[in-house]
Coordinates of C-alpha atoms in Angstrom, one line a residue:
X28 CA 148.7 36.3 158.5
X29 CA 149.4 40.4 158.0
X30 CA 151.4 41.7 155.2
X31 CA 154.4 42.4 158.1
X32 CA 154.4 38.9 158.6
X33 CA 155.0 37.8 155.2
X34 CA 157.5 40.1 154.4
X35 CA 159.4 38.6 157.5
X36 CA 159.0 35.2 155.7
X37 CA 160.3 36.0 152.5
X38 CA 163.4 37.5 153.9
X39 CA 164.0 34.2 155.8
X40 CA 163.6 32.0 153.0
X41 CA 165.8 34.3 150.8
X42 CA 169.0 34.6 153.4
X43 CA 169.0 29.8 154.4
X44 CA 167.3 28.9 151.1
X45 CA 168.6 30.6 148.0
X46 CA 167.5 27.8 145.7
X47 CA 164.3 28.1 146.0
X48 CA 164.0 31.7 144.5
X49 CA 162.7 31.9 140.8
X50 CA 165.3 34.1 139.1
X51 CA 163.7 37.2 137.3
X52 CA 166.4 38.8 135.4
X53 CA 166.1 39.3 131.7
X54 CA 167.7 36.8 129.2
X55 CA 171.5 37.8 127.7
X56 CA 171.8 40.6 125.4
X57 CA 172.5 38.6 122.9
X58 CA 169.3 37.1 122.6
X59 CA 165.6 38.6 122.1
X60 CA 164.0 39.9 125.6
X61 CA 161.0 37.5 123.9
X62 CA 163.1 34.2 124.3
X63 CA 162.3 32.7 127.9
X64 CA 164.7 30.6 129.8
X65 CA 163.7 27.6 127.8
X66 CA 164.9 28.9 124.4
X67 CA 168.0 30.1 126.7
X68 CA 168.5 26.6 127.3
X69 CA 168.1 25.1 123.5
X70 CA 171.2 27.0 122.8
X71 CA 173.3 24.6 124.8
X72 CA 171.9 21.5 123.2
X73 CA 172.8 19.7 119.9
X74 CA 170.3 19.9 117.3
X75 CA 169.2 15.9 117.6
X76 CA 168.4 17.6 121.3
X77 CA 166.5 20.7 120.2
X78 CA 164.5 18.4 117.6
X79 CA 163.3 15.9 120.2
X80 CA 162.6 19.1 122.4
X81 CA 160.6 20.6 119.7
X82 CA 158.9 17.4 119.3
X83 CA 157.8 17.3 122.5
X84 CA 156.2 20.2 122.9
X85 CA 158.5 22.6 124.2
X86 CA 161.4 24.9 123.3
X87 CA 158.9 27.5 121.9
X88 CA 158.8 30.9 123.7
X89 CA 156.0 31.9 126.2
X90 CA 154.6 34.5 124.1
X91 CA 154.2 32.5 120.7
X92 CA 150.5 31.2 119.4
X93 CA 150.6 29.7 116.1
X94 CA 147.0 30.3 115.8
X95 CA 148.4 33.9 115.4
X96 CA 149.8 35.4 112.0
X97 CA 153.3 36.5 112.3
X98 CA 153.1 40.6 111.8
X99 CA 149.5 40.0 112.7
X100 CA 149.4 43.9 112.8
X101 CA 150.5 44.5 109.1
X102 CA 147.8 43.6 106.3
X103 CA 150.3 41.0 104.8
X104 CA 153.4 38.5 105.5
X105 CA 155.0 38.1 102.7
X106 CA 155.5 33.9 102.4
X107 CA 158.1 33.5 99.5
X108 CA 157.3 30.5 97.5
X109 CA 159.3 28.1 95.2
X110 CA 158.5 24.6 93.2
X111 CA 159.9 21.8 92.0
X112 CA 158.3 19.8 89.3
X113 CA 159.1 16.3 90.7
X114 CA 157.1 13.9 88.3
X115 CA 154.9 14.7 85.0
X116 CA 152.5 11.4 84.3
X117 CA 150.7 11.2 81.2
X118 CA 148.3 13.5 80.0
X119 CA 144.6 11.2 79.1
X120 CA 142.8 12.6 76.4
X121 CA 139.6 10.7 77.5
X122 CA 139.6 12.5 81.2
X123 CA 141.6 15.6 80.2
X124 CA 143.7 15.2 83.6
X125 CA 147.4 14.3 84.2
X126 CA 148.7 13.4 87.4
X127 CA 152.0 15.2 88.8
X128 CA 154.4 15.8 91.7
X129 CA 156.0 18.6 93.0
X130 CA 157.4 20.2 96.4
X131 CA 156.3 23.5 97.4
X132 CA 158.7 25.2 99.2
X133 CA 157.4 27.8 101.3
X134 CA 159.5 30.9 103.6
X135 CA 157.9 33.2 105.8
X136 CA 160.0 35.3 108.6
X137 CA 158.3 35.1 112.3
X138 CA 160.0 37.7 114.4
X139 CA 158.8 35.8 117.4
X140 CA 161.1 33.2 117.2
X141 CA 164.0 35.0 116.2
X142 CA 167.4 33.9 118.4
X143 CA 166.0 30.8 119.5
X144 CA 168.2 29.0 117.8
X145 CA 172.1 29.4 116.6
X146 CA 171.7 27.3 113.4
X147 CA 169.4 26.0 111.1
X148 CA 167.1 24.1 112.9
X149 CA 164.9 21.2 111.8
X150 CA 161.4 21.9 113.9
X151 CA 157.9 20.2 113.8
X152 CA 155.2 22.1 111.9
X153 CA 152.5 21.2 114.2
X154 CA 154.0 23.7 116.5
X155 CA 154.3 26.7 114.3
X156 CA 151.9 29.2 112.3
X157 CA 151.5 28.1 108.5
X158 CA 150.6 30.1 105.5
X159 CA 146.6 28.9 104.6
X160 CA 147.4 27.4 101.0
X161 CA 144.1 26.0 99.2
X162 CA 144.3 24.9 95.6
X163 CA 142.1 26.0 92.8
X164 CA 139.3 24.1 91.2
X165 CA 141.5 22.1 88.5
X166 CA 144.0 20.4 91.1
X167 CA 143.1 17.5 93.0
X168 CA 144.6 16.3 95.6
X169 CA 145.9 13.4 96.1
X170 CA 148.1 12.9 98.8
X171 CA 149.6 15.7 101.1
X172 CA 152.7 14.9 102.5
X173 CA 152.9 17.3 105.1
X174 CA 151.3 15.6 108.2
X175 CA 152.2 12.5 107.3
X176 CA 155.6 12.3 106.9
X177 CA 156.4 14.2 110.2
X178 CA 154.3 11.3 111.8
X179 CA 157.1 9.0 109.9
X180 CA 159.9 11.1 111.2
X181 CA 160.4 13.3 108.0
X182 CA 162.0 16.7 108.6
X183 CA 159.5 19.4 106.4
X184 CA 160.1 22.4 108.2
X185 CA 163.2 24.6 109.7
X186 CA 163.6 27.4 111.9
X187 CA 166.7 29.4 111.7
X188 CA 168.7 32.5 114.0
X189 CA 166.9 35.2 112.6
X190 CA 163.2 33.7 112.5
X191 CA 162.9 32.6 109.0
X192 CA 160.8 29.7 108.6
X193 CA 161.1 27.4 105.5
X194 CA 158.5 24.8 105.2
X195 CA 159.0 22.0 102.2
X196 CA 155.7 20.0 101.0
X197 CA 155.0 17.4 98.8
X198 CA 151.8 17.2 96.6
X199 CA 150.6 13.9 94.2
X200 CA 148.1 16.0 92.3
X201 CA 145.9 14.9 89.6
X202 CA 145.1 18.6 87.4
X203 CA 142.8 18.9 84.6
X204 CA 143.6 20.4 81.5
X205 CA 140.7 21.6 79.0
X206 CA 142.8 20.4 75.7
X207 CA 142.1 22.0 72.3
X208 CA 142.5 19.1 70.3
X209 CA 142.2 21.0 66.5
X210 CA 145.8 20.1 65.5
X211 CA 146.0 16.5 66.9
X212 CA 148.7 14.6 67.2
X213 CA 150.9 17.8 65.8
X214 CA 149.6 19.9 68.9
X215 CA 151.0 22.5 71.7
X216 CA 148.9 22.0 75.0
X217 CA 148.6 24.4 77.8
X218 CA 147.6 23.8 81.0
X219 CA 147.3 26.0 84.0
X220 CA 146.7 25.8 88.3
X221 CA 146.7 27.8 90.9
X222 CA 147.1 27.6 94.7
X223 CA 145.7 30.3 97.1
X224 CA 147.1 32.3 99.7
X225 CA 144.8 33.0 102.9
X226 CA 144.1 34.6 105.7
X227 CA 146.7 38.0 104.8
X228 CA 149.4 35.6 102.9
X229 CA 151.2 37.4 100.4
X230 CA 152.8 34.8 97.7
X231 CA 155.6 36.0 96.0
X232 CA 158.3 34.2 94.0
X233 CA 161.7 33.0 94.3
X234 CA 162.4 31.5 98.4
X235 CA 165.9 31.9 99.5
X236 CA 166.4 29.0 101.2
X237 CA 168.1 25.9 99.0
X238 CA 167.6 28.1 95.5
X239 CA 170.1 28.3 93.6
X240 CA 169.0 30.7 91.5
X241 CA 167.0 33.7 90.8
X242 CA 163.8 31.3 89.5
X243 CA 160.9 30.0 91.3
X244 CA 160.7 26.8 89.5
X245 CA 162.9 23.6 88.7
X246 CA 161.9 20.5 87.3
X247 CA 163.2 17.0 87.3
X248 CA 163.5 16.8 83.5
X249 CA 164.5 12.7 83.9
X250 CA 161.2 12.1 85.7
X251 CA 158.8 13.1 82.4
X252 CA 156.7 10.4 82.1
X253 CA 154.0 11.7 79.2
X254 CA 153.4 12.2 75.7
X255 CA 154.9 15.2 75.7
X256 CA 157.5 17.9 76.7
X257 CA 157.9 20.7 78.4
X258 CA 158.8 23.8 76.6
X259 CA 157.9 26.6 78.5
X260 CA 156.8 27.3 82.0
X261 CA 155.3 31.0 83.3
X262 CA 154.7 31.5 86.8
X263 CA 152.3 34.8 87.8
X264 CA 151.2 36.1 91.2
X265 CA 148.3 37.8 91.4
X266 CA 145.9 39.6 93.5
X267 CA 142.2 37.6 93.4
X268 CA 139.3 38.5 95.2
X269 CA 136.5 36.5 96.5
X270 CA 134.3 39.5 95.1
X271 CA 133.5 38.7 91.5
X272 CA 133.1 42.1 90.0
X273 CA 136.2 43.9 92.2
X274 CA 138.0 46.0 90.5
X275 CA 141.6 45.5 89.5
X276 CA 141.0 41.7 90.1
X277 CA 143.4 39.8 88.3
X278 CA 146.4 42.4 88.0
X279 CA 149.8 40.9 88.4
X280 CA 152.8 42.3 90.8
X281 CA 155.3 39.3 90.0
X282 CA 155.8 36.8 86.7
X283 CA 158.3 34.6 85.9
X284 CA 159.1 33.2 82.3
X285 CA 161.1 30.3 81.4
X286 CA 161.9 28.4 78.0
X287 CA 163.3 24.8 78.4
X288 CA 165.8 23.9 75.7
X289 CA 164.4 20.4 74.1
X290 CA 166.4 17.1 74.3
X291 CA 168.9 18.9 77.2
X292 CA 168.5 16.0 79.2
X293 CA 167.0 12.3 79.3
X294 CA 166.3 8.9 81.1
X295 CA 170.1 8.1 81.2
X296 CA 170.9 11.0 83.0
X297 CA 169.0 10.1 86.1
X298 CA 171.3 11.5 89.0
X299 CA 172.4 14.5 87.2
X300 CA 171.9 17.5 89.8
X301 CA 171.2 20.4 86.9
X302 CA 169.1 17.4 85.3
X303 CA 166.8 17.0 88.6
X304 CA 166.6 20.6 89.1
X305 CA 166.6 21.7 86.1
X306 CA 166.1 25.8 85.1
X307 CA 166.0 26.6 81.7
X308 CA 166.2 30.3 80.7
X309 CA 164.0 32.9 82.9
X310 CA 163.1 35.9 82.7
X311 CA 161.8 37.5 85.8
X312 CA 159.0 40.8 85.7
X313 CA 158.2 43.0 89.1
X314 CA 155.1 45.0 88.7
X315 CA 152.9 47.5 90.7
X316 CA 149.2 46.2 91.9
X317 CA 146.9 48.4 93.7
X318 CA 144.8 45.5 95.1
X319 CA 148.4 44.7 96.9
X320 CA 148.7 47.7 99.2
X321 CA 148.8 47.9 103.4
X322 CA 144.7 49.1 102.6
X323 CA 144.1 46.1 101.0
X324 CA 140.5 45.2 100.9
X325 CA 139.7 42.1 103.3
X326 CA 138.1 40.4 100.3
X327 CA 141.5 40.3 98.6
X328 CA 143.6 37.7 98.7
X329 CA 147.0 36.5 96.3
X330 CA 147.1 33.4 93.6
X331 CA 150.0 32.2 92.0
X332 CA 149.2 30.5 88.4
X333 CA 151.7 28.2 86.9
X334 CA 151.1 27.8 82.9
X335 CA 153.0 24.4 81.8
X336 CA 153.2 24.5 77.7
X337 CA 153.7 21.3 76.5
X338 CA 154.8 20.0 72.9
X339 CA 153.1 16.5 72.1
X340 CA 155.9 13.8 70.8
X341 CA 155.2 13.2 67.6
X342 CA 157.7 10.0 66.9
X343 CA 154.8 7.4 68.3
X344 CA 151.8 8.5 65.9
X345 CA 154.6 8.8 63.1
X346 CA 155.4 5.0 63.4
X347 CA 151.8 3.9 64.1
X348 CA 149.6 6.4 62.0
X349 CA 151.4 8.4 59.5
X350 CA 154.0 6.0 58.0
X351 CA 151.6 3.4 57.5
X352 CA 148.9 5.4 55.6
X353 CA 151.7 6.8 53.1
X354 CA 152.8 3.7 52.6
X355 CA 149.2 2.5 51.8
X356 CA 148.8 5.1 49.5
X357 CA 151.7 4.7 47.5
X358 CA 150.8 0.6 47.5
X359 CA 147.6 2.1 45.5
X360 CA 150.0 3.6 42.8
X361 CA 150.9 0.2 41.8
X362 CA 147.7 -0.6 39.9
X363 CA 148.8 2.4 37.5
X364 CA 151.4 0.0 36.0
X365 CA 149.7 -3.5 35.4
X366 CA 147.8 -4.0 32.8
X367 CA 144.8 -2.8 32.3
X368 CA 143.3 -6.4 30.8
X369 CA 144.2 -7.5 33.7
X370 CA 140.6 -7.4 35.8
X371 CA 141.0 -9.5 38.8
X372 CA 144.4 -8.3 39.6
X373 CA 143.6 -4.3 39.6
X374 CA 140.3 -4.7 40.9
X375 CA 141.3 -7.0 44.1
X376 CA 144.4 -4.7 44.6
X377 CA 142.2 -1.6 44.7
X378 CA 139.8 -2.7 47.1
X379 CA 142.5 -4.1 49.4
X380 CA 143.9 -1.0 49.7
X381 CA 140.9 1.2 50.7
X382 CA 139.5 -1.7 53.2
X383 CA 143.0 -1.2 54.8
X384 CA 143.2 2.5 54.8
X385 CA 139.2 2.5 56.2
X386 CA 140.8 0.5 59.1
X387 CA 144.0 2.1 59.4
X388 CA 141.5 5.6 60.1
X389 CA 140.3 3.4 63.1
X390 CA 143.0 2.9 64.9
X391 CA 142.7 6.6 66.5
X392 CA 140.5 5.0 69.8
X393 CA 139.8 6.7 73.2
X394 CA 139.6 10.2 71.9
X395 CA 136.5 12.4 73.4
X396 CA 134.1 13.3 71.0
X397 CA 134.7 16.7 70.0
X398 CA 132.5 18.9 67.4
X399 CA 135.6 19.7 65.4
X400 CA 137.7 18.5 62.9
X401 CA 141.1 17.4 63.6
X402 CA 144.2 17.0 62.1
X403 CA 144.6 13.3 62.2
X404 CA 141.1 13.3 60.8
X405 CA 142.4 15.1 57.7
X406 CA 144.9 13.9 57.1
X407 CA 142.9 10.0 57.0
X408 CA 139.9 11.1 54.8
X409 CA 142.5 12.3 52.7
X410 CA 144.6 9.2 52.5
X411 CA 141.0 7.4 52.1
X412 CA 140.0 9.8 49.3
X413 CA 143.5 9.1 47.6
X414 CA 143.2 5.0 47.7
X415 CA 139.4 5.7 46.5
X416 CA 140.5 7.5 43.4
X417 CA 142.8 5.0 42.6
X418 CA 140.1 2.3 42.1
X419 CA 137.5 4.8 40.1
X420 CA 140.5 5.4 38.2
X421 CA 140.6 1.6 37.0
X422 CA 137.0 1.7 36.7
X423 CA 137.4 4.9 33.9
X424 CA 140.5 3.1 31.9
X425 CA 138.4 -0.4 31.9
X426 CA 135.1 1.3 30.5
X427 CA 136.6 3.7 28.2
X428 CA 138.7 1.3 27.0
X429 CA 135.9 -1.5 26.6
X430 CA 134.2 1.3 24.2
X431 CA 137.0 1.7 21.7
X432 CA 137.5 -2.5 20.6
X433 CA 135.3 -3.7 17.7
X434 CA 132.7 -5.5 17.9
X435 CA 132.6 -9.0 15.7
X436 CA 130.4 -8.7 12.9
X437 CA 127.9 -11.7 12.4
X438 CA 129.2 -14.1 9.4
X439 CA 127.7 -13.2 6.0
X440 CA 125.6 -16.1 4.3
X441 CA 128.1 -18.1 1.8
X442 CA 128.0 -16.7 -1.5
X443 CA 127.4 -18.4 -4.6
X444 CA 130.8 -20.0 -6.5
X445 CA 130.9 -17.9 -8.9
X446 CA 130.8 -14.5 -6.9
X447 CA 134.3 -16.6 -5.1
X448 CA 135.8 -17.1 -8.1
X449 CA 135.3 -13.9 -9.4
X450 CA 136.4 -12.4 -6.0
X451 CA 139.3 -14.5 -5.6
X452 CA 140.7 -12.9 -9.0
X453 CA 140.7 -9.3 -8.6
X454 CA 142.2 -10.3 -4.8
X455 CA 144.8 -12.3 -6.3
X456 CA 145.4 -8.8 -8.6
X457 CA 146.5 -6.9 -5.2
X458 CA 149.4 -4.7 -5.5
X459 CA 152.3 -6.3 -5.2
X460 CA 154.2 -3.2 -4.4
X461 CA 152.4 -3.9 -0.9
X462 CA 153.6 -7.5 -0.4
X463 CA 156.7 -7.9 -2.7
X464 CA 157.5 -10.7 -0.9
X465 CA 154.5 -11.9 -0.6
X466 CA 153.0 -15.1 -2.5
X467 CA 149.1 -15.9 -3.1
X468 CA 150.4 -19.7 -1.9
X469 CA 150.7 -17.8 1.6
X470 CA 147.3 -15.7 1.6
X471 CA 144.3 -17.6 2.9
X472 CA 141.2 -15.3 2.0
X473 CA 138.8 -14.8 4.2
X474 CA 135.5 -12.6 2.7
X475 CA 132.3 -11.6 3.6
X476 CA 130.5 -10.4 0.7
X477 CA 127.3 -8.4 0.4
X478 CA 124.8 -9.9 -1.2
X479 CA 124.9 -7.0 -3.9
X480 CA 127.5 -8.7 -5.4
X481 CA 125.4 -10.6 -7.1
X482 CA 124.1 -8.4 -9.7
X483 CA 127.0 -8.9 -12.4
X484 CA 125.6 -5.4 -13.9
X485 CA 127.7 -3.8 -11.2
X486 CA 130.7 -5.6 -10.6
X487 CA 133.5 -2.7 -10.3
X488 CA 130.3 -1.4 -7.3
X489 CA 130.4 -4.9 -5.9
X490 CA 134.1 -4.8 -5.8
X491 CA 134.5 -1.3 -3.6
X492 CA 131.4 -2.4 -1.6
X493 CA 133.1 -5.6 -1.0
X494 CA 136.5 -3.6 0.0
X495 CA 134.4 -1.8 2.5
X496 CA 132.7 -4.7 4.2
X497 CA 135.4 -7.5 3.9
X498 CA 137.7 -8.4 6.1
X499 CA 140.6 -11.4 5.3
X500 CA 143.7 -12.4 7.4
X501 CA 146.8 -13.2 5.6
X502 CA 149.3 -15.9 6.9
X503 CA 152.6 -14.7 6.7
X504 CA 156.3 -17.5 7.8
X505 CA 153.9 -19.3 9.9
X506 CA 152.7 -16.1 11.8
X507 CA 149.0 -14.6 11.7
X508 CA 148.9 -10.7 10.3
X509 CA 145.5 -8.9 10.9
X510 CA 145.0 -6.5 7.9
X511 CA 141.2 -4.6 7.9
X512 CA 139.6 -2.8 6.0
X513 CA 136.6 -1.0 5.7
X514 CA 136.6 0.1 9.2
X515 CA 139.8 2.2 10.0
X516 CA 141.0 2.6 13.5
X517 CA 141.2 6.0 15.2
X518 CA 144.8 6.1 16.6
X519 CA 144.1 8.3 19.5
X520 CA 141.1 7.3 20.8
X521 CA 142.1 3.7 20.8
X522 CA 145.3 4.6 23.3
X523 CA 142.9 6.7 25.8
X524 CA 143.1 4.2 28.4
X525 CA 146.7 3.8 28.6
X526 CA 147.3 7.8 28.3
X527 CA 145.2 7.9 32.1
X528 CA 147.2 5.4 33.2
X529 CA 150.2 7.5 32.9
X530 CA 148.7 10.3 33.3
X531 CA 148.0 8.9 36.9
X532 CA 151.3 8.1 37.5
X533 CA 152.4 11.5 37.5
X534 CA 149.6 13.2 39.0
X535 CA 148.5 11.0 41.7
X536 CA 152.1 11.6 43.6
X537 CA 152.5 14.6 42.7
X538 CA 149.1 15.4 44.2
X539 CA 150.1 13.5 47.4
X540 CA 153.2 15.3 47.7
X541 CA 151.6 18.5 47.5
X542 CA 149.0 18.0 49.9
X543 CA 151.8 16.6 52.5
X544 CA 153.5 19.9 52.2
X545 CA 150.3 22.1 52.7
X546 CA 149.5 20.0 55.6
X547 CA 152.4 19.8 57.4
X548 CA 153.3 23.4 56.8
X549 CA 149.6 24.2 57.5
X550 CA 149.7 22.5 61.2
X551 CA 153.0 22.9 62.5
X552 CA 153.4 26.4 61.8
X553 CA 149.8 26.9 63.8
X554 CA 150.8 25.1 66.6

C-alpha cells in the first residue's frame, strides 16, 4: 500500500468515524502542559476516587519516574523535615539504650506533579520519589511504619495543587546513649542521633505542612515513660561527608534550641492538644556553610542531630536510698545517750547499725561497672564511715573509762588487838566539826593497817601511815557513805568518758550536717 493510498484512508475514517480519532490538543491552561489526559480526569473525581486511582497504579503523569530526583538538575532538593517525640521509654543503665517513638514528617516540592490535583490529596508512597533517609550508628530500628501501614490502609503521604509532597513516618527506635554516670542518681544525661539525608537531599528544619509553629520539634510530654525529664532539646543540620578528613565537615547552616518548662504538663492531662504537641521555648539560628553550595562535593551529604538533655528524677532514690541511710545514721546517735555501763545495749546497737547501713550500700544493683567513683557511692561510704565511728566511739569511752576506776586492794592480814584498840581511839577522836551530827554508835570501822604499826616507838608514824593506807565506810540513817582516803580522786580524769559522750553529740550531727550541705551543693550545682 503507497503513501497516496493511506492518506486516502485516513481522510475516510476521519469524515464517517470521528470517534475513533485520538485527540492531540494540549491540556487546559489552567493546568501544567506536563499533566496528561489522565491527571485531566482526576480533577473531576472525589478524593476517595483519586485515592483508589492512585492505588492502582494510575493518575500519575506520563512523564514522572520516581526513580528520578525531583530538580534532578540542581545539586539539592531541599526536603523540610519536622518530629514529633511520640513516646520516651526508660533509659537502662545496664545497656545504655532507651527505646522511643516519634513521626518524622518530611516535605519535598516535585514540580512534576504540580496541578494534578485541586486539593490536598492523600496518595500512595510506593508511587512517588522519596528522600533516601538512613539513621546513624546509635539508632536501631525497630519497626518502620512506612510500608506497612499503607498495606493496612494507612494514609502517610499527600500530594497537593502546587506539587508539595508531605510524607509522615513512624519510627519505634531503640538509641544508645553513652551515660556519664559521675553524679549518679543527681545527674543531667545527654543523648544524641542523627538520620542522614542521601542521594542530593538537603534536610532543613521546620515543614509547613500541619506545624503550628516556627519549631521543628513537639513532644507528647504525657507519653514520658522514664526516669527522667526532658529539659532541653537542640536540633542541628549539618553538612557530613563520607570523606573523613574533608574539610569544613561538620559546619552547621540551621539549629534550633528549645527549653521545656518542668512539671508543665502530666499523666492527667492525657488529651490536651499543647500537652501532646508540646513546644517549649525555641530559639531558631540560620547560618552560612560552604560544604552546602550548588558545587557541592558529591562526597557531601546533610545530617540532622537531635541532642535530648534529660534531668534524672530524683523523688525514687530519695525514698529508697537517701532517706533511709540518714535515718540510719541518726539511729547511731542514740548510743551517745545510754549509759556507758551499759555494754550489751551500746555494743549490739552499734553493730546493728553498720550491718544495716553495709546492706543498705547494696541495694544500688544493675549498675555497669564503671572505673569511677560516683555520687551514690559517696555518699554510702560516708554514711558507713559515720555508723563506724559511732561504735569506735563506744569502744574509746568504755576503755578510757575502765582505766580511771580503782582497783580493790587485797585485804591486809588482821592486826594484833591491841594495834585495834589503839586505832579505834584516835578514830573515835575524829573531828567532829566534820560529822556534827554524827555518832561513833553509827560508824562501823573498817581498817587495814600496815604492819609498821606495830612498832609502838612510832605510833604518831603508824597513825599518818595508817591514814594513808586505810580505807573505812561509815553508816549513816540506814544508808552506806563511801569516804577514802589515802588515794584522792582526780576530778577530771574520772568524767573523760562522759565528756566524749557529749562531746559526740554535738559533733557527730554537726559533722553530718555539714557534709550533706557540701554534697548536695557539690553535685547539684555540677550537674
Amino acid at each position: 500500500m503507497g503513501t497516496q493510498q493511506l492518506v486516502y484512508l485516513t481522510i475516510i475514517a476521519t469524515s464517517f468515524f470521528p470517534w475513533l480519532v485520538i485527540s492531540t490538543t494540549t491540556t487546559p491552561a489552567s493546568l501544567p502542559a506536563s499533566t496528561t489526559a489522565v491527571g485531566v480526569a482526576l480533577g473531576n473525581l472525589t478524593e476517595w476516587e483519586r485515592w483508589q486511582a492512585f492505588r492502582s497504579g494510575q493518575g500519575l503523569p506520563g512523564n514522572y519516574s520516581k526513580a528520578v530526583r525531583p530538580n534532578s538538575e540542581d545539586r539539592w532538593t531541599d526536603i523540610l523535615c519536622g518530629i514529633r517525640m511520640s513516646d520516651v521509654g526508660s533509659l537502662s543503665h545496664t545497656t545504655m539504650k532507651f527505646e522511643a517513638s516519634f513521626d518524622l514528617t518530611l516535605e519535598w516540592r516535585d514540580p512534576r506533579l504540580a496541578g494534578m490535583v485541586r486539593s490536598t490529596t492523600p496518595i500512595p508512597t510506593t508511587m512517588l520519589w522519596t528522600p533516601a533517609i538512613s539513621f546513624g550508628k546509635k539508632v536501631q530500628v525497630i519497626t518502620d511504619g512506612g510500608a506497612r501501614n499503607e498495606e493496612e490502609g494507612v494514609i502517610t503521604a499527600w500530594v497537593m495543587p502546587d506539587g508539595t509532597i508531605a510524607n509522615k513516618k513512624r519510627y519505634d527506635v531503640k538509641i544508645k546513649c553513652a551515660m556519664d554516670l559521675k553524679a549518679y542518681p543527681v545527674d543531667n544525661q545527654q543523648c544524641s542521633f542523627q538520620f542522614h539525608g542521601l542521594n542530593g537531599a538537603l534536610l532543613r528544619l521546620k515543614p509547613t505542612f500541619e506545624w503550628r509553629n516556627d519549631v521543628s520539634l513537639t513532644t507528647d510530654i504525657t507519653s514520658v515513660h522514664s526516669a527522667f525529664s526532658v529539659i532541653s532539646v537542640q536540633i542541628r543540620a549539618y553538612a557530613n561527608s563520607f570523606l573523613d578528613q574533608s574539610q569544613g565537615k561538620g559546619c552547621s547552616y540551621q539549629t534550633s534550641d528549645c527549653e521545656y518548662a518542668q512539671d508543665v504538663c502530666d499523666f492527667e492531662d492525657k488529651g490536651n492538644s499543647q500537652c501532646e504537641r508540646y513546644e517549649g521555648s525555641c530559639k531558631n539560628t540560620v547560618q552560612q556553610c560552604a560544604l552546602v553550595s550548588s558545587k557541592s562535593s558529591p562526597n557531601t551529604y546533610t545530617t540532622i542531630e537531635m541532642t535530648l538533655k534529660m534531668s534524672r528524677l530524683r523523688n525514687y532514690h530519695l525514698m529508697e536510698i537517701y532517706i533511709p541511710s540518714i535515718t540510719i545514721v541518726c539511729l547511731s546517735w542514740v548510743a551517745f545517750w545510754i549509759n556507758r555501763a551499759a555494754v550489751p545495749a551500746r555494743v549490739a546497737l552499734g553493730i546493728t547499725t553498720v550491718l544495716t547501713m553495709v546492706t543498705q550500700s547494696t541495694r544500688v544493683v544493675g549498675m555497669p561497672q564503671v572505673s569511677y567513683v560516683r555520687a551514690i557511692d559517696v555518699w554510702a561510704l560516708s554514711c558507713q564511715t559515720f555508723v563506724f565511728l559511732a561504735l569506735v566511739e563506744y569502744a574509746l569511752v568504755n576503755y578510757l573509762g575502765g582505766k580511771e576506776k580503782p582497783k580493790d586492794k587485797p585485804s591486809a592480814p588482821p592486826a594484833p588487838k591491841r594495834s585495834q584498840s589503839k586505832t579505834s581511839e584516835k578514830m573515835n577522836n575524829l573531828d567532829k566539826n566534820i560529822y556534827p551530827n554524827l555518832s561513833t554508835k553509827d560508824v562501823n570501822i573498817d581498817t587495814e593497817l600496815s604492819p609498821l604499826q606495830d612498832r609502838p616507838s612510832s605510833r604518831e608514824n603508824n597513825w599518818m601511815k595508817m591514814n594513808k593506807t586505810s580505807s573505812f565506810s561509815l553508816k549513816v540513817k540506814g544508808g552506806l557513805a563511801l569516804v577514802t582516803s589515802g588515794i584522792k580522786k582526780d576530778d577530771n580524769k574520772s568524767d573523760i568518758g562522759a565528756k566524749i559522750d557529749k562531746a559526740a553529740r554535738i559533733l557527730f550531727p554537726a559533722a553530718f550536717i555539714i557534709f550533706n550541705l557540701v554534697y548536695w551543693l557539690w553535685y547539684v550545682a555540677n550537674v
